[in-house]
Short mmCIF file of C-alpha atoms in Angstrom, two decimals:
data_model
loop_
_atom_site.label_atom_id
_atom_site.label_comp_id
_atom_site.label_asym_id
_atom_site.label_seq_id
_atom_site.Cartn_x
_atom_site.Cartn_y
_atom_site.Cartn_z
CA MET A 1 -55.57 -39.07 -23.79
CA LEU A 2 -52.70 -36.78 -23.55
CA ASP A 3 -50.77 -36.17 -26.50
CA PHE A 4 -47.30 -35.61 -25.90
CA ARG A 5 -46.21 -33.85 -29.15
CA ILE A 6 -44.42 -30.49 -29.65
CA GLY A 7 -45.43 -29.44 -33.04
CA ALA A 8 -44.33 -32.61 -35.33
CA ILE A 9 -41.72 -33.73 -32.76
CA TYR A 10 -42.43 -36.99 -30.70
CA LEU A 11 -40.88 -38.03 -27.93
CA TYR A 12 -38.64 -40.75 -28.61
CA PRO A 13 -40.00 -44.16 -27.27
CA LYS A 14 -36.73 -45.86 -26.24
CA TYR A 15 -35.93 -42.84 -23.89
CA VAL A 16 -38.83 -43.62 -21.69
CA ARG A 17 -38.34 -47.49 -21.44
CA LEU A 18 -36.25 -48.00 -18.44
CA ILE A 19 -38.56 -46.33 -15.94
CA SER A 20 -40.47 -49.65 -15.71
CA GLN A 21 -37.71 -50.71 -12.94
CA PHE A 22 -40.17 -48.67 -10.59
CA ARG A 23 -43.79 -49.87 -12.05
CA ILE A 24 -45.44 -52.68 -9.81
CA PRO A 25 -45.59 -56.12 -11.75
CA LEU A 26 -49.22 -56.75 -12.87
CA SER A 27 -48.75 -60.54 -11.88
CA ASP A 28 -46.16 -62.92 -10.85
CA HIS A 29 -46.55 -65.03 -14.03
CA VAL A 30 -43.30 -66.70 -15.13
CA PRO A 31 -43.07 -67.39 -18.89
CA ALA A 32 -43.23 -70.92 -19.45
CA THR A 33 -39.52 -72.19 -20.67
CA PRO A 34 -38.48 -75.89 -21.97
CA PRO A 35 -37.88 -78.32 -19.43
CA ARG A 36 -33.86 -78.96 -18.65
CA THR A 37 -32.71 -82.17 -17.84
CA VAL A 38 -29.96 -82.17 -14.90
CA LYS A 39 -27.41 -84.63 -15.99
CA ASP A 40 -25.32 -83.77 -12.82
CA ALA A 41 -26.89 -82.24 -9.71
CA LYS A 42 -23.72 -81.25 -7.89
CA ALA A 43 -22.28 -79.76 -11.22
CA CYS A 44 -25.45 -77.74 -11.51
CA ALA A 45 -25.73 -76.60 -7.84
CA HIS A 46 -24.92 -72.64 -7.85
CA ARG A 47 -24.50 -71.25 -4.68
CA ASP A 48 -25.19 -67.66 -4.98
CA LYS A 49 -26.46 -66.56 -1.73
CA GLY A 50 -25.06 -63.83 0.42
CA LEU A 51 -25.73 -63.21 3.94
CA VAL A 52 -25.12 -59.67 5.91
CA LEU A 53 -24.55 -60.09 9.83
CA GLY A 54 -23.46 -57.35 11.75
CA ILE A 55 -20.91 -57.03 15.02
CA TYR A 56 -20.70 -54.41 17.79
CA TYR A 57 -17.29 -52.86 18.67
CA ASN A 58 -16.91 -50.60 21.91
CA GLU A 59 -13.25 -49.21 22.06
CA ASN A 60 -14.09 -48.32 25.80
CA VAL A 61 -14.18 -51.78 26.44
CA LYS A 62 -10.48 -53.46 27.25
CA ASN A 63 -11.93 -57.04 27.48
CA ASP A 64 -14.42 -58.49 25.16
CA ALA A 65 -14.81 -55.37 22.93
CA ALA A 66 -16.34 -56.97 20.07
CA ILE A 67 -19.83 -58.78 20.26
CA LEU A 68 -21.73 -60.30 17.68
CA THR A 69 -25.26 -59.71 17.00
CA ALA A 70 -28.03 -62.07 18.30
CA SER A 71 -28.35 -63.44 14.24
CA ALA A 72 -24.73 -63.49 14.02
CA GLU A 73 -24.23 -65.29 17.20
CA LYS A 74 -27.03 -67.99 16.11
CA TYR A 75 -25.37 -68.37 12.77
CA ASN A 76 -22.02 -68.80 14.41
CA LYS A 77 -23.20 -71.88 16.40
CA LYS A 78 -24.93 -73.14 13.30
CA VAL A 79 -21.39 -73.30 11.58
CA GLY A 80 -19.65 -74.62 14.62
CA GLY A 81 -17.88 -71.40 15.38
CA LYS A 82 -16.18 -70.97 12.28
CA LEU A 83 -17.54 -67.47 11.92
CA TRP A 84 -15.96 -66.18 15.26
CA GLU A 85 -12.68 -67.90 14.34
CA VAL A 86 -12.32 -66.11 11.00
CA LEU A 87 -13.25 -62.98 12.62
CA LYS A 88 -10.35 -62.88 15.37
CA LEU A 89 -7.88 -63.22 12.41
CA THR A 90 -8.81 -59.79 11.32
CA PRO A 91 -9.21 -56.55 12.93
CA THR A 92 -12.75 -55.86 14.06
CA PRO A 93 -14.98 -54.02 11.74
CA LYS A 94 -15.77 -50.55 12.85
CA LEU A 95 -18.84 -48.54 11.92
CA GLY A 96 -19.04 -48.52 8.55
CA GLU A 97 -16.29 -51.24 7.96
CA HIS A 98 -16.87 -54.72 6.80
CA ARG A 99 -15.33 -57.95 6.27
CA ILE A 100 -16.31 -60.60 3.88
CA PHE A 101 -16.11 -64.70 4.53
CA TYR A 102 -16.46 -67.46 1.95
CA ASP A 103 -17.58 -71.02 2.14
CA LEU A 104 -18.84 -71.07 5.97
CA ASP A 105 -21.74 -72.93 5.07
CA PRO A 106 -23.39 -74.91 2.53
CA GLU A 107 -26.12 -72.42 2.05
CA PHE A 108 -24.29 -68.96 1.70
CA ALA A 109 -21.52 -68.65 -0.62
CA TYR A 110 -20.37 -65.61 1.08
CA VAL A 111 -20.99 -63.71 4.71
CA ALA A 112 -20.27 -59.92 5.22
CA VAL A 113 -19.69 -58.86 8.59
CA ALA A 114 -20.47 -55.18 9.10
CA GLY A 115 -19.52 -53.15 12.01
CA LEU A 116 -22.41 -51.45 14.08
CA GLY A 117 -20.36 -49.44 16.47
CA SER A 118 -21.03 -49.25 20.31
CA GLU A 119 -24.08 -51.45 20.99
CA CYS A 120 -24.90 -48.67 23.36
CA MET A 121 -26.16 -46.06 20.95
CA SER A 122 -29.58 -44.24 21.05
CA PHE A 123 -30.82 -40.94 20.17
CA ASN A 124 -28.55 -37.99 20.71
CA PRO A 125 -30.12 -34.62 21.50
CA ILE A 126 -26.99 -32.75 20.27
CA GLU A 127 -26.53 -34.58 17.32
CA GLN A 128 -30.11 -34.52 16.57
CA LEU A 129 -29.99 -38.04 15.53
CA ASP A 130 -31.33 -41.33 16.38
CA GLU A 131 -27.64 -42.93 16.30
CA ASN A 132 -28.88 -46.52 16.67
CA LYS A 133 -30.86 -46.47 13.52
CA GLU A 134 -28.26 -44.97 11.56
CA ALA A 135 -25.65 -47.48 12.65
CA ILE A 136 -28.36 -49.95 11.10
CA ARG A 137 -28.28 -48.14 7.92
CA ILE A 138 -25.03 -47.75 7.70
CA ALA A 139 -24.10 -51.60 8.53
CA ALA A 140 -26.69 -52.95 6.20
CA GLY A 141 -25.95 -50.57 3.51
CA VAL A 142 -22.31 -51.43 3.81
CA GLY A 143 -22.79 -55.30 3.85
CA ALA A 144 -25.11 -55.40 1.07
CA LYS A 145 -23.05 -53.26 -1.07
CA ALA A 146 -20.10 -55.33 -0.42
CA LEU A 147 -21.51 -58.17 -1.82
CA ARG A 148 -23.14 -56.84 -4.63
CA PRO A 149 -19.80 -57.08 -7.02
CA PHE A 150 -20.60 -61.01 -6.55
CA ASN A 151 -23.86 -60.77 -8.53
CA PRO A 152 -25.66 -62.56 -6.12
CA LYS A 153 -28.89 -64.15 -6.69
CA THR A 154 -30.17 -63.31 -3.41
CA ILE A 155 -28.69 -61.26 -0.59
CA TYR A 156 -30.21 -61.90 3.09
CA VAL A 157 -29.90 -59.10 5.59
CA GLU A 158 -30.39 -59.48 9.38
CA SER A 159 -32.62 -56.40 11.16
CA PHE A 160 -29.84 -55.57 13.53
CA GLY A 161 -33.13 -54.85 15.74
CA ASN A 162 -34.68 -52.60 13.54
CA ALA A 163 -35.88 -54.09 10.23
CA GLU A 164 -37.09 -50.70 8.43
CA ALA A 165 -33.90 -49.21 8.69
CA ALA A 166 -31.81 -52.01 7.69
CA ALA A 167 -34.28 -52.12 4.46
CA GLU A 168 -33.40 -48.53 3.96
CA GLY A 169 -29.95 -49.02 4.19
CA ALA A 170 -29.51 -51.64 1.99
CA GLU A 171 -31.86 -50.68 -0.60
CA LEU A 172 -30.30 -47.60 -1.00
CA SER A 173 -26.87 -48.68 -1.16
CA VAL A 174 -27.40 -51.39 -3.86
CA TRP A 175 -28.92 -48.87 -6.30
CA GLN A 176 -27.33 -47.82 -9.11
CA PHE A 177 -27.96 -45.42 -12.35
CA GLN A 178 -26.84 -47.37 -15.35
CA GLU A 179 -29.86 -46.85 -17.64
CA TYR A 180 -27.62 -45.50 -20.64
CA ARG A 181 -24.56 -47.91 -20.47
CA HIS A 182 -24.29 -50.66 -22.74
CA SER A 183 -25.98 -54.03 -21.49
CA THR A 184 -22.65 -55.72 -21.34
CA GLN A 185 -21.21 -52.99 -19.00
CA ARG A 186 -23.99 -52.87 -16.74
CA GLN A 187 -23.88 -54.62 -13.00
CA LYS A 188 -27.00 -56.86 -13.05
CA PHE A 189 -28.49 -56.92 -9.71
CA PRO A 190 -31.92 -56.66 -9.16
CA LEU A 191 -33.28 -54.76 -5.91
CA SER A 192 -35.95 -57.47 -5.55
CA THR A 193 -33.15 -59.91 -4.45
CA LEU A 194 -32.90 -58.12 -1.02
CA GLN A 195 -34.50 -60.36 1.92
CA LEU A 196 -35.07 -60.08 5.53
CA TYR A 197 -33.20 -62.85 7.69
CA ASP A 198 -33.91 -64.33 11.07
CA ASP A 199 -36.51 -61.89 11.84
CA CYS A 200 -40.37 -61.63 11.69
CA ASP A 201 -40.74 -57.87 11.30
CA PHE A 202 -41.70 -58.40 7.51
CA LEU A 203 -44.11 -54.96 7.82
CA GLY A 204 -41.26 -52.78 8.95
CA TRP A 205 -38.95 -54.35 6.29
CA LYS A 206 -41.41 -53.79 3.67
CA ILE A 207 -42.21 -50.22 4.70
CA GLY A 208 -38.20 -49.65 4.82
CA LYS A 209 -37.97 -50.94 1.34
CA MET A 210 -40.94 -48.67 0.13
CA LYS A 211 -39.49 -45.44 1.61
CA ALA A 212 -36.09 -46.39 0.06
CA GLU A 213 -37.57 -47.05 -3.49
CA ALA A 214 -39.08 -43.64 -3.16
CA GLN A 215 -35.81 -42.11 -2.72
CA ASN A 216 -34.27 -44.04 -5.56
CA LEU A 217 -36.94 -43.02 -7.86
CA ALA A 218 -36.08 -39.32 -7.12
CA ARG A 219 -32.65 -40.26 -7.43
CA TYR A 220 -33.52 -41.66 -10.85
CA LEU A 221 -35.15 -38.75 -12.27
CA GLN A 222 -32.41 -36.27 -10.91
CA GLU A 223 -29.96 -38.50 -12.73
CA MET A 224 -31.76 -38.51 -15.93
CA PRO A 225 -29.72 -36.49 -18.71
CA ALA A 226 -31.40 -33.01 -19.41
CA ASN A 227 -31.82 -33.53 -23.24
CA ILE A 228 -34.13 -36.78 -22.21
CA LEU A 229 -35.85 -35.55 -19.18
CA ASN A 230 -37.76 -32.51 -20.41
CA PRO A 231 -41.00 -31.05 -19.04
CA THR A 232 -42.93 -33.28 -21.66
CA SER A 233 -41.02 -36.87 -20.78
CA PHE A 234 -41.36 -35.74 -16.93
CA ALA A 235 -44.85 -35.13 -17.24
CA LYS A 236 -45.61 -38.46 -19.20
CA ILE A 237 -42.88 -40.47 -16.45
CA ALA A 238 -45.57 -39.12 -13.93
CA VAL A 239 -48.72 -40.50 -15.94
CA ASP A 240 -46.81 -43.92 -16.19
CA LEU A 241 -46.22 -44.04 -12.53
CA LEU A 242 -48.96 -42.44 -10.78
CA CYS A 243 -52.09 -43.51 -12.58
CA GLU A 244 -51.44 -47.29 -12.13
CA LEU A 245 -51.96 -46.37 -8.27
CA ASP A 246 -55.24 -44.31 -8.70
CA ILE A 247 -53.46 -41.08 -8.41
CA ASN A 248 -54.76 -38.17 -10.69
CA VAL A 249 -52.35 -36.50 -13.01
CA GLU A 250 -53.30 -33.15 -14.54
CA VAL A 251 -50.99 -31.96 -17.01
CA ARG A 252 -51.75 -27.93 -17.93
CA THR A 253 -50.08 -25.81 -20.62
CA GLN A 254 -48.62 -22.47 -20.72
CA GLY A 255 -51.80 -20.94 -21.77
CA TRP A 256 -53.69 -22.11 -18.69
CA ALA A 257 -50.82 -20.60 -16.72
CA MET A 258 -51.44 -17.37 -18.36
CA SER A 259 -55.04 -17.26 -17.52
CA ARG A 260 -54.11 -17.81 -14.27
CA GLU A 261 -51.86 -14.82 -13.92
CA MET A 262 -48.75 -16.76 -13.01
CA GLY A 263 -46.35 -14.10 -14.61
CA GLY A 264 -43.67 -15.79 -12.89
CA PHE A 265 -43.86 -19.51 -14.26
CA VAL A 266 -44.71 -17.81 -17.86
CA ALA A 267 -41.52 -15.84 -17.92
CA ILE A 268 -39.54 -18.70 -17.05
CA GLY A 269 -41.04 -21.09 -19.48
CA LYS A 270 -40.84 -19.00 -22.36
CA SER A 271 -36.65 -19.06 -22.32
CA SER A 272 -36.77 -22.36 -23.82
CA VAL A 273 -37.85 -24.14 -26.94
CA GLN A 274 -39.29 -27.00 -24.52
CA PRO A 275 -42.80 -25.88 -23.73
CA PRO A 276 -43.34 -25.31 -19.95
CA LEU A 277 -46.05 -27.60 -18.13
CA TYR A 278 -47.67 -27.33 -14.94
CA VAL A 279 -48.56 -30.76 -13.84
CA GLU A 280 -50.80 -31.47 -10.75
CA ILE A 281 -50.95 -34.84 -8.79
CA SER A 282 -53.76 -35.88 -6.46
CA TYR A 283 -53.73 -38.61 -4.09
CA PHE A 284 -56.92 -39.23 -2.22
CA GLY A 285 -56.44 -41.55 0.76
CA ALA A 286 -58.97 -39.77 3.06
CA ASP A 287 -62.58 -38.88 2.45
CA GLU A 288 -63.71 -35.95 0.33
CA TYR A 289 -63.92 -33.58 3.61
CA THR A 290 -60.53 -33.86 4.59
CA ARG A 291 -58.25 -30.89 3.97
CA PRO A 292 -55.38 -31.78 1.72
CA VAL A 293 -51.84 -31.41 2.46
CA VAL A 294 -50.03 -29.55 -0.54
CA LEU A 295 -46.73 -30.10 -1.89
CA ILE A 296 -44.74 -27.98 -4.06
CA GLY A 297 -41.62 -29.23 -6.08
CA LYS A 298 -39.41 -27.36 -7.86
CA GLY A 299 -39.37 -28.63 -11.55
CA VAL A 300 -36.40 -26.82 -13.65
CA THR A 301 -35.31 -29.68 -15.62
CA PHE A 302 -32.30 -27.88 -16.58
CA ASP A 303 -31.00 -24.58 -15.28
CA SER A 304 -28.43 -22.86 -17.43
CA GLY A 305 -28.72 -19.60 -15.19
CA SER A 306 -30.28 -18.10 -18.21
CA LEU A 307 -28.41 -14.57 -19.19
CA ASP A 308 -27.09 -14.76 -15.79
CA LEU A 309 -24.98 -18.00 -16.87
CA LYS A 310 -23.96 -20.08 -14.18
CA HIS A 311 -20.14 -21.43 -14.25
CA PRO A 312 -19.27 -24.50 -15.77
CA LYS A 313 -18.45 -26.37 -12.42
CA ASP A 314 -22.29 -25.99 -11.58
CA LEU A 315 -23.71 -26.66 -14.87
CA LYS A 316 -22.55 -30.33 -14.79
CA TYR A 317 -25.22 -30.42 -11.75
CA MET A 318 -27.83 -28.52 -13.17
CA LYS A 319 -29.80 -31.62 -14.59
CA GLY A 320 -30.68 -32.29 -11.20
CA ASP A 321 -32.42 -29.15 -10.71
CA MET A 322 -35.78 -30.52 -10.67
CA ALA A 323 -35.15 -32.20 -7.43
CA GLY A 324 -37.96 -30.79 -5.87
CA ALA A 325 -40.42 -32.20 -8.34
CA ALA A 326 -38.78 -35.49 -8.25
CA CYS A 327 -39.12 -35.58 -4.62
CA VAL A 328 -42.83 -34.67 -4.46
CA LEU A 329 -43.73 -37.35 -7.27
CA ALA A 330 -41.68 -40.05 -5.24
CA THR A 331 -43.41 -38.97 -1.83
CA THR A 332 -46.93 -39.11 -3.17
CA ARG A 333 -46.34 -42.19 -4.58
CA ALA A 334 -44.94 -43.73 -1.60
CA ALA A 335 -47.75 -42.45 0.34
CA ALA A 336 -50.11 -44.34 -2.31
CA ARG A 337 -48.13 -47.69 -1.88
CA LEU A 338 -48.07 -47.32 1.93
CA LYS A 339 -52.14 -46.48 1.78
CA LEU A 340 -51.92 -43.44 3.94
CA PRO A 341 -55.37 -42.02 4.75
CA ILE A 342 -54.45 -38.40 3.95
CA ASN A 343 -55.54 -36.09 1.02
CA ILE A 344 -52.17 -34.83 -1.21
CA ARG A 345 -52.11 -32.30 -3.99
CA GLY A 346 -48.56 -32.34 -5.58
CA ILE A 347 -48.05 -29.16 -7.55
CA LEU A 348 -44.95 -29.48 -9.93
CA PRO A 349 -44.31 -26.37 -12.22
CA LEU A 350 -41.87 -27.98 -14.89
CA CYS A 351 -39.92 -25.74 -17.52
CA GLU A 352 -36.34 -25.31 -18.67
CA LEU A 353 -34.27 -22.40 -18.07
CA MET A 354 -32.08 -21.09 -21.12
CA PRO A 355 -30.58 -18.10 -22.61
CA ASN A 356 -32.50 -16.81 -25.72
CA ALA A 357 -34.20 -13.72 -26.71
CA ASN A 358 -37.19 -14.43 -24.49
CA SER A 359 -35.29 -15.11 -21.22
CA PRO A 360 -36.24 -12.97 -18.16
CA LYS A 361 -34.06 -9.96 -18.19
CA PHE A 362 -31.95 -8.38 -15.59
CA GLY A 363 -34.39 -5.75 -13.95
CA ALA A 364 -37.45 -7.30 -15.53
CA VAL A 365 -40.79 -7.15 -13.86
CA VAL A 366 -43.38 -10.00 -13.88
CA ASN A 367 -46.70 -10.31 -12.19
CA SER A 368 -47.72 -12.58 -9.71
CA ALA A 369 -51.20 -14.69 -9.32
CA ASN A 370 -51.81 -12.51 -5.88
CA GLY A 371 -51.38 -9.28 -7.67
CA LYS A 372 -47.95 -8.41 -6.57
CA THR A 373 -45.32 -7.62 -8.92
CA ILE A 374 -41.73 -8.70 -9.16
CA HIS A 375 -38.47 -7.21 -9.61
CA VAL A 376 -36.32 -9.77 -11.42
CA ARG A 377 -32.91 -8.88 -9.98
CA LEU A 378 -31.08 -11.99 -10.93
CA PRO A 379 -32.57 -14.12 -13.70
CA SER A 380 -30.76 -17.33 -12.24
CA ARG A 381 -32.91 -17.08 -9.29
CA GLU A 382 -35.78 -18.61 -11.45
CA GLY A 383 -37.20 -21.47 -8.90
CA ARG A 384 -38.18 -18.79 -6.45
CA LEU A 385 -40.59 -17.43 -9.08
CA LEU A 386 -42.17 -20.84 -9.72
CA ILE A 387 -42.84 -21.40 -6.16
CA ALA A 388 -44.22 -18.34 -5.97
CA ASP A 389 -46.77 -18.74 -8.06
CA SER A 390 -47.76 -22.23 -7.01
CA LEU A 391 -47.98 -21.03 -3.34
CA VAL A 392 -50.84 -18.54 -4.56
CA TYR A 393 -52.55 -21.32 -6.26
CA ALA A 394 -52.35 -23.75 -3.50
CA ARG A 395 -54.49 -21.61 -1.35
CA ASN A 396 -57.30 -22.73 -3.66
CA TYR A 397 -57.54 -25.98 -1.66
CA TRP A 398 -57.71 -24.71 1.73
CA PRO A 399 -54.78 -27.23 2.68
CA LYS A 400 -53.89 -28.33 6.23
CA PHE A 401 -50.29 -27.03 5.47
CA ILE A 402 -48.20 -26.17 2.51
CA LEU A 403 -44.72 -27.60 1.95
CA ASP A 404 -42.45 -26.54 -0.78
CA ILE A 405 -39.21 -28.33 -1.86
CA GLY A 406 -36.57 -26.81 -4.31
CA THR A 407 -32.75 -26.32 -5.14
CA MET A 408 -32.49 -22.78 -4.44
CA SER A 409 -28.91 -21.44 -3.05
CA LYS A 410 -25.64 -22.58 -3.60
CA GLU A 411 -24.50 -20.93 -0.44
CA LEU A 412 -25.68 -23.85 1.53
CA VAL A 413 -22.97 -25.62 0.30
CA ASP A 414 -20.52 -23.32 1.98
CA SER A 415 -22.44 -23.27 5.26
CA LEU A 416 -24.17 -26.93 5.69
CA ASP A 417 -22.46 -28.76 3.14
CA GLY A 418 -24.33 -31.97 2.74
CA ALA A 419 -24.94 -32.40 6.69
CA ALA A 420 -28.49 -31.25 6.58
CA CYS A 421 -30.98 -29.17 4.34
CA ALA A 422 -32.33 -25.68 5.13
CA CYS A 423 -35.95 -25.58 6.57
CA TYR A 424 -37.91 -22.57 7.16
CA THR A 425 -41.25 -22.22 8.75
CA ASN A 426 -44.11 -20.03 10.24
CA SER A 427 -45.57 -23.14 12.27
CA GLU A 428 -43.68 -24.07 15.71
CA GLU A 429 -45.52 -27.09 15.46
CA LEU A 430 -44.57 -28.20 12.03
CA PHE A 431 -40.94 -27.74 12.69
CA CYS A 432 -41.18 -29.91 15.85
CA TYR A 433 -42.71 -32.65 13.76
CA THR A 434 -40.48 -31.98 10.88
CA GLU A 435 -37.01 -32.34 13.01
CA SER A 436 -38.43 -35.65 14.91
CA ALA A 437 -38.91 -37.08 11.18
CA SER A 438 -35.60 -36.19 10.31
CA SER A 439 -33.73 -37.41 13.51
CA GLN A 440 -35.23 -40.94 12.85
CA THR A 441 -34.69 -40.93 9.00
CA GLY A 442 -30.93 -39.98 9.22
CA ASP A 443 -31.57 -37.24 6.69
CA ARG A 444 -31.51 -34.27 9.20
CA ILE A 445 -32.80 -30.63 8.38
CA TRP A 446 -31.65 -27.46 10.32
CA ARG A 447 -33.84 -24.54 10.72
CA MET A 448 -32.79 -20.81 9.61
CA PRO A 449 -34.11 -17.56 10.21
CA LEU A 450 -37.32 -16.43 8.74
CA TRP A 451 -36.70 -12.88 10.18
CA LYS A 452 -37.83 -9.31 9.14
CA PHE A 453 -34.23 -8.43 8.79
CA TYR A 454 -34.13 -10.66 5.34
CA GLU A 455 -37.73 -9.53 4.35
CA ASP A 456 -36.87 -6.11 4.51
CA ARG A 457 -34.07 -7.01 2.04
CA VAL A 458 -36.37 -8.12 -0.45
CA LEU A 459 -38.82 -5.46 -0.14
CA ASP A 460 -36.22 -3.08 -0.59
CA CYS A 461 -37.48 -2.23 -4.26
CA GLU A 462 -38.42 0.74 -6.04
CA THR A 463 -39.33 -0.59 -9.12
CA ALA A 464 -41.99 -3.31 -7.95
CA ASP A 465 -43.39 -4.70 -4.87
CA VAL A 466 -40.93 -7.21 -4.21
CA ALA A 467 -37.44 -8.31 -5.66
CA ASN A 468 -36.56 -12.12 -6.27
CA THR A 469 -33.39 -11.45 -4.19
CA GLY A 470 -31.70 -8.89 -2.17
CA LEU A 471 -28.93 -6.44 -3.10
CA GLN A 472 -26.33 -8.04 -0.56
CA LYS A 473 -23.89 -10.43 -1.80
CA TYR A 474 -24.53 -12.96 0.99
CA GLY A 475 -27.79 -14.44 2.54
CA ASP A 476 -29.43 -15.42 -0.38
CA SER A 477 -31.21 -18.81 0.94
CA PRO A 478 -32.76 -16.52 3.74
CA ASN A 479 -33.73 -14.07 1.18
CA CYS A 480 -35.44 -16.68 -0.99
CA ALA A 481 -37.51 -17.70 2.27
CA ALA A 482 -38.48 -14.25 2.90
CA PHE A 483 -39.41 -13.66 -0.97
CA LEU A 484 -41.54 -16.71 -0.54
CA LYS A 485 -43.11 -15.71 2.56
CA GLN A 486 -44.70 -12.84 0.43
CA PHE A 487 -47.01 -15.32 -1.27
CA VAL A 488 -48.02 -17.58 1.78
CA CYS A 489 -50.57 -15.42 3.51
CA ASP A 490 -52.15 -17.30 6.64
CA SER A 491 -51.40 -20.97 5.82
CA LYS A 492 -49.01 -23.08 7.73
CA TRP A 493 -45.92 -23.20 5.64
CA VAL A 494 -42.51 -25.10 5.43
CA HIS A 495 -39.94 -24.32 2.85
CA PHE A 496 -37.00 -26.73 2.09
CA ASP A 497 -33.92 -25.45 0.27
CA THR A 498 -32.02 -28.57 -0.66
CA TYR A 499 -29.57 -26.99 -3.17
CA ASN A 500 -26.76 -28.51 -0.84
CA VAL A 501 -28.04 -32.18 -0.11
CA ALA A 502 -29.11 -32.86 -3.91
CA TYR A 503 -25.74 -34.22 -4.87
CA SER A 504 -23.20 -36.38 -2.81
CA LYS A 505 -19.39 -37.14 -3.84
CA GLY A 506 -20.25 -40.46 -1.66
CA ARG A 507 -18.35 -39.64 1.48
CA ASP A 508 -21.16 -38.26 3.49
CA PHE A 509 -23.36 -41.36 3.99
CA PRO A 510 -21.99 -44.79 3.25
CA TYR A 511 -25.11 -46.05 1.86
CA LEU A 512 -25.54 -43.33 -0.51
CA GLY A 513 -22.94 -43.70 -3.56
CA ARG A 514 -21.50 -40.90 -5.71
CA GLY A 515 -24.39 -38.77 -7.58
CA MET A 516 -27.69 -37.39 -7.28
CA THR A 517 -29.18 -38.37 -3.55
CA GLY A 518 -33.06 -37.94 -3.73
CA ARG A 519 -33.03 -36.17 -0.46
CA PRO A 520 -35.22 -35.65 1.78
CA THR A 521 -37.74 -37.82 0.38
CA ARG A 522 -37.92 -40.11 3.35
CA THR A 523 -38.02 -37.56 5.64
CA ILE A 524 -41.15 -36.09 4.07
CA VAL A 525 -42.90 -39.56 4.10
CA GLU A 526 -41.97 -39.97 7.64
CA LEU A 527 -43.32 -36.56 8.63
CA LEU A 528 -46.65 -37.45 7.04
CA THR A 529 -46.72 -40.68 9.17
CA GLN A 530 -45.98 -38.82 12.42
CA LEU A 531 -48.64 -36.19 11.74
CA LEU A 532 -51.25 -39.05 11.15
CA ALA A 533 -50.28 -41.19 14.01
CA ASP A 534 -50.70 -37.98 16.12
CA LYS A 535 -53.90 -37.11 14.36
CA LYS A 536 -52.78 -33.71 13.21
CA ILE A 537 -53.56 -34.35 9.59
#
């Protein structure tokens, strides 16, 4: 049994209680309650169901520009045409807009009609996006979110033609992080109240919910305050959530990392009073002879920048610098829940980066597991040191391919903003699958150069074999990828730099509110699914 002690200090149990929202119920048993006598059936009948329907609107059509979806048309006939009558009294909702109507029928107290845009949307190669699926996510998300303030017991959402995309949009939109607000201030809306309406594709709905719940788990971990989510509590959460799905979790200490000559991980871990932990999670969905996929996630639970202290405007987001580790944990859990026939090794180097006497210094030299020495030009570029050691360690498993995720370079905010995360890879085939997966999920990636031009920058170092960044002011993201490439050897490899997509101000995607995003969890799950479908892993 793991003992989560640091000296004589124990984790406070009250800070670990609320992760239970992501745990799988062991049974559907409902505690017995005393029977209640209904004196007036009409007075006790509380209509607390909501319904989300859709409407198409094509601006280029002069007559009949608005068309109800098939489910909305059926509902309109059910209520004797009242839905269409009240819709004509308001401007037709366009994509991302909604209208709410009340008391149209005895079953649903309120009905939200969400705009889907044009009914002719499909895959757009220029946008690298399946615009039809994205419109469905937006409509389902906008509609479900609009009904949330009414505290409905159940919200029924039509499929809009794709139940999986509708489930994703609805689940992502209604989720909120309220764990540390007083019970009287929370908006009570359990996620289990979302149901599929007027469609029999319950499998697609279930898959979409699982993908969205995985992203919500990553959002939950990113939102947790850094004084509560430290490496030790992160490891405990991993044990609590993964072991119930028969996923192996191994927690290793700093001494183990020192014996493996992980100089970068040890150097960063020494900077904090919170002991670093090297967590490895293993999901075995295939036979023992199947080579695994290795997922590596940067797990810096708080990144102060160390002696290269970050600006206060950036520090308020640094509780989410473990976004990569959260994404790997959530992806592995989703693969287990979906019962994907695949073997996954997840590597989570967990630590804090703080300024103290043991922090890595400007110009420090550390050893790596493959024998190369690393010159620390900037101590604030710590994530790449953790990933470098993990890339070398991942070779022990003879992986099909390695995928690492981390918030690496702030400059991506200025270049890509929240549109897409940066992708670097040495495999053309893997990139094609990754691009295809991202176009289906709406969580796009953009390929960045992995050129010798940037490799020369990090190899231009007289003190050691390689530097953790270049001397130039710009190009830090490709410099990081060029640095990591020195530790990949001959494995197929994909690197995601997610700094610019880790946080959203709530304007990029209507179904993602303000706060941490959990991206690109759904894209990675879709990538694994597509590779399995084509028997590439």
